[in-house]
Amino acid sequence: MWNGDGTVEFNGFRVLYSEVEYVRRIFENHPETALNLRPKNQLVKNAYMNTLLDLIDITCLAPQELTEEELREAENTLLDLVGVGFELDWLKKKLEELCVKKKKMEARGARMRELDRMIVEQRQVLLALEVELKNEENEAVSDSGRLGFEDVV
């Protein structure tokens, strides 16, 4: 139901018209989401729904777009929403997956930096060996030449 202020009444929440589709999909895929929600005040319920939508937006970000602090804040926000009665096991699972991806990405980055460092070191060793080989070749060429009469006498 359109409220004339840019919001729509949906499943007991007033949401922005632009967010109706997102809220509809939440309740379509997870009908248990707000069944046990304790707050009855419309403004408080709306604030919690906005917080939930913000949390979903955060969960949609790529791991490299989030800091560890932002992930901790997201986890705390999830706990707050669960504390007021939201059933968000589905979102908790996605947030945990995001945290695991972030940790794997950081570990992979550290490993890649280590491999890069090792490659640089090996290139330096290879360069030194090439110089040594060139010196040996030069000495071998000079040692293998014939001596002239003047060199002997």
Tab-separated table of C-alpha atoms in Angstrom:
chain	number	residue	atom	x	y	z
A	1	MET	CA	0.000	0.000	0.000
A	2	TRP	CA	1.420	3.356	-1.134
A	3	ASN	CA	1.686	5.909	1.697
A	4	GLY	CA	2.272	9.073	-0.334
A	5	ASP	CA	5.628	9.720	1.350
A	6	GLY	CA	7.727	7.481	-0.899
A	7	THR	CA	7.153	4.438	1.310
A	8	VAL	CA	5.086	1.341	0.916
A	9	GLU	CA	3.562	-0.835	3.628
A	10	PHE	CA	4.905	-4.348	3.166
A	11	ASN	CA	4.603	-7.239	5.577
A	12	GLY	CA	4.187	-4.895	8.531
A	13	PHE	CA	7.108	-2.659	7.563
A	14	ARG	CA	7.173	0.718	5.891
A	15	VAL	CA	9.871	0.589	3.270
A	16	LEU	CA	10.996	2.922	0.536
A	17	TYR	CA	9.319	2.182	-2.753
A	18	SER	CA	12.753	1.540	-4.264
A	19	GLU	CA	13.382	-1.217	-1.679
A	20	VAL	CA	10.067	-3.069	-1.919
A	21	GLU	CA	11.457	-5.686	-4.294
A	22	TYR	CA	14.355	-6.449	-1.931
A	23	VAL	CA	12.051	-6.771	1.083
A	24	ARG	CA	9.616	-8.915	-0.917
A	25	ARG	CA	12.461	-11.271	-1.870
A	26	ILE	CA	13.649	-11.492	1.741
A	27	PHE	CA	10.209	-12.612	2.920
A	28	GLU	CA	9.655	-14.810	-0.121
A	29	ASN	CA	12.919	-16.707	0.406
A	30	HIS	CA	12.970	-16.516	4.215
A	31	PRO	CA	9.383	-16.141	5.518
A	32	GLU	CA	10.552	-16.781	9.094
A	33	THR	CA	12.691	-13.629	9.094
A	34	ALA	CA	10.389	-11.382	11.133
A	35	LEU	CA	7.898	-13.826	12.659
A	36	ASN	CA	9.253	-13.352	16.195
A	37	LEU	CA	10.134	-9.677	15.964
A	38	ARG	CA	9.444	-8.119	19.346
A	39	PRO	CA	9.265	-4.371	18.637
A	40	LYS	CA	5.746	-3.265	17.731
A	41	ASN	CA	6.461	0.436	17.258
A	42	GLN	CA	6.370	1.163	13.524
A	43	LEU	CA	9.348	3.543	13.583
A	44	VAL	CA	11.489	1.034	15.468
A	45	LYS	CA	10.483	-1.787	13.113
A	46	ASN	CA	11.315	0.387	10.104
A	47	ALA	CA	14.717	1.256	11.573
A	48	TYR	CA	15.472	-2.436	12.084
A	49	MET	CA	14.397	-3.256	8.522
A	50	ASN	CA	16.668	-0.506	7.193
A	51	THR	CA	19.500	-1.926	9.288
A	52	LEU	CA	18.809	-5.385	7.865
A	53	LEU	CA	18.876	-4.035	4.314
A	54	ASP	CA	22.159	-2.231	5.037
A	55	LEU	CA	23.615	-5.444	6.453
A	56	ILE	CA	22.591	-7.354	3.331
A	57	ASP	CA	24.288	-4.655	1.206
A	58	ILE	CA	27.480	-5.114	3.224
A	59	THR	CA	27.294	-8.879	2.806
A	60	CYS	CA	27.058	-8.400	-0.976
A	61	LEU	CA	30.421	-6.632	-1.097
A	62	ALA	CA	33.563	-8.380	-2.239
A	63	PRO	CA	35.919	-9.450	0.574
A	64	GLN	CA	38.603	-6.978	-0.476
A	65	GLU	CA	36.104	-4.120	-0.159
A	66	LEU	CA	35.693	-4.715	3.577
A	67	THR	CA	38.027	-4.203	6.501
A	68	GLU	CA	38.223	-6.553	9.457
A	69	GLU	CA	36.565	-3.821	11.547
A	70	GLU	CA	33.647	-3.542	9.128
A	71	LEU	CA	33.168	-7.307	9.263
A	72	ARG	CA	33.151	-7.232	13.079
A	73	GLU	CA	30.601	-4.409	13.003
A	74	ALA	CA	28.464	-6.418	10.581
A	75	GLU	CA	28.601	-9.435	12.903
A	76	ASN	CA	27.596	-7.233	15.858
A	77	THR	CA	24.740	-5.740	13.851
A	78	LEU	CA	23.557	-9.243	13.000
A	79	LEU	CA	23.599	-10.166	16.697
A	80	ASP	CA	21.580	-7.021	17.499
A	81	LEU	CA	18.956	-7.922	14.901
A	82	VAL	CA	18.743	-11.501	16.161
A	83	GLY	CA	18.426	-10.099	19.681
A	84	VAL	CA	15.216	-8.254	18.809
A	85	GLY	CA	13.659	-11.326	17.230
A	86	PHE	CA	14.790	-11.532	13.624
A	87	GLU	CA	15.495	-15.061	12.381
A	88	LEU	CA	18.631	-14.569	10.302
A	89	ASP	CA	20.414	-17.916	10.150
A	90	TRP	CA	20.519	-17.549	6.369
A	91	LEU	CA	22.284	-14.182	6.606
A	92	LYS	CA	24.613	-15.366	9.357
A	93	LYS	CA	25.765	-18.177	7.064
A	94	LYS	CA	26.478	-15.735	4.225
A	95	LEU	CA	28.345	-13.377	6.556
A	96	GLU	CA	30.453	-16.275	7.874
A	97	GLU	CA	31.248	-17.293	4.286
A	98	LEU	CA	32.328	-13.722	3.571
A	99	CYS	CA	34.628	-13.746	6.613
A	100	VAL	CA	36.193	-17.034	5.481
A	101	LYS	CA	36.726	-15.655	1.974
A	102	LYS	CA	38.348	-12.540	3.443
A	103	LYS	CA	40.745	-14.650	5.533
A	104	LYS	CA	41.588	-16.900	2.582
A	105	MET	CA	42.137	-13.866	0.381
A	106	GLU	CA	44.503	-12.318	2.918
A	107	ALA	CA	46.412	-15.587	3.339
A	108	ARG	CA	46.615	-15.997	-0.428
A	109	GLY	CA	47.909	-12.429	-0.754
A	110	ALA	CA	50.614	-13.093	1.832
A	111	ARG	CA	51.628	-16.285	0.018
A	112	MET	CA	51.749	-14.445	-3.311
A	113	ARG	CA	53.993	-11.744	-1.811
A	114	GLU	CA	56.290	-14.447	-0.403
A	115	LEU	CA	56.477	-16.211	-3.775
A	116	ASP	CA	57.224	-12.905	-5.488
A	117	ARG	CA	60.039	-12.220	-3.000
A	118	MET	CA	61.455	-15.707	-3.642
A	119	ILE	CA	61.324	-15.138	-7.411
A	120	VAL	CA	63.235	-11.861	-7.059
A	121	GLU	CA	65.889	-13.617	-4.955
A	122	GLN	CA	66.197	-16.457	-7.474
A	123	ARG	CA	66.517	-13.975	-10.341
A	124	GLN	CA	69.411	-12.329	-8.485
A	125	VAL	CA	71.066	-15.742	-7.995
A	126	LEU	CA	70.523	-16.553	-11.676
A	127	LEU	CA	72.004	-13.214	-12.735
A	128	ALA	CA	75.073	-13.837	-10.574
A	129	LEU	CA	75.459	-17.326	-12.104
A	130	GLU	CA	75.183	-15.893	-15.624
A	131	VAL	CA	77.957	-13.376	-14.828
A	132	GLU	CA	80.117	-16.189	-13.400
A	133	LEU	CA	79.469	-18.324	-16.483
A	134	LYS	CA	80.424	-15.463	-18.790
A	135	ASN	CA	83.690	-14.954	-16.848
A	136	GLU	CA	84.470	-18.687	-17.112
A	137	GLU	CA	83.784	-18.601	-20.860
A	138	ASN	CA	86.078	-15.596	-21.299
A	139	GLU	CA	88.872	-17.300	-19.323
A	140	ALA	CA	88.356	-20.514	-21.286
A	141	VAL	CA	88.686	-18.649	-24.561
A	142	SER	CA	91.850	-16.876	-23.437
A	143	ASP	CA	93.344	-20.132	-22.077
A	144	SER	CA	92.628	-22.079	-25.249
A	145	GLY	CA	94.396	-19.737	-27.623
A	146	ARG	CA	97.722	-20.598	-29.188
A	147	LEU	CA	100.814	-18.837	-27.993
A	148	GLY	CA	102.827	-16.820	-30.411
A	149	PHE	CA	106.585	-17.049	-30.806
A	150	GLU	CA	106.999	-13.851	-28.848
A	151	ASP	CA	104.863	-15.262	-26.028
A	152	VAL	CA	107.168	-18.254	-25.689
A	153	VAL	CA	110.588	-16.588	-26.048
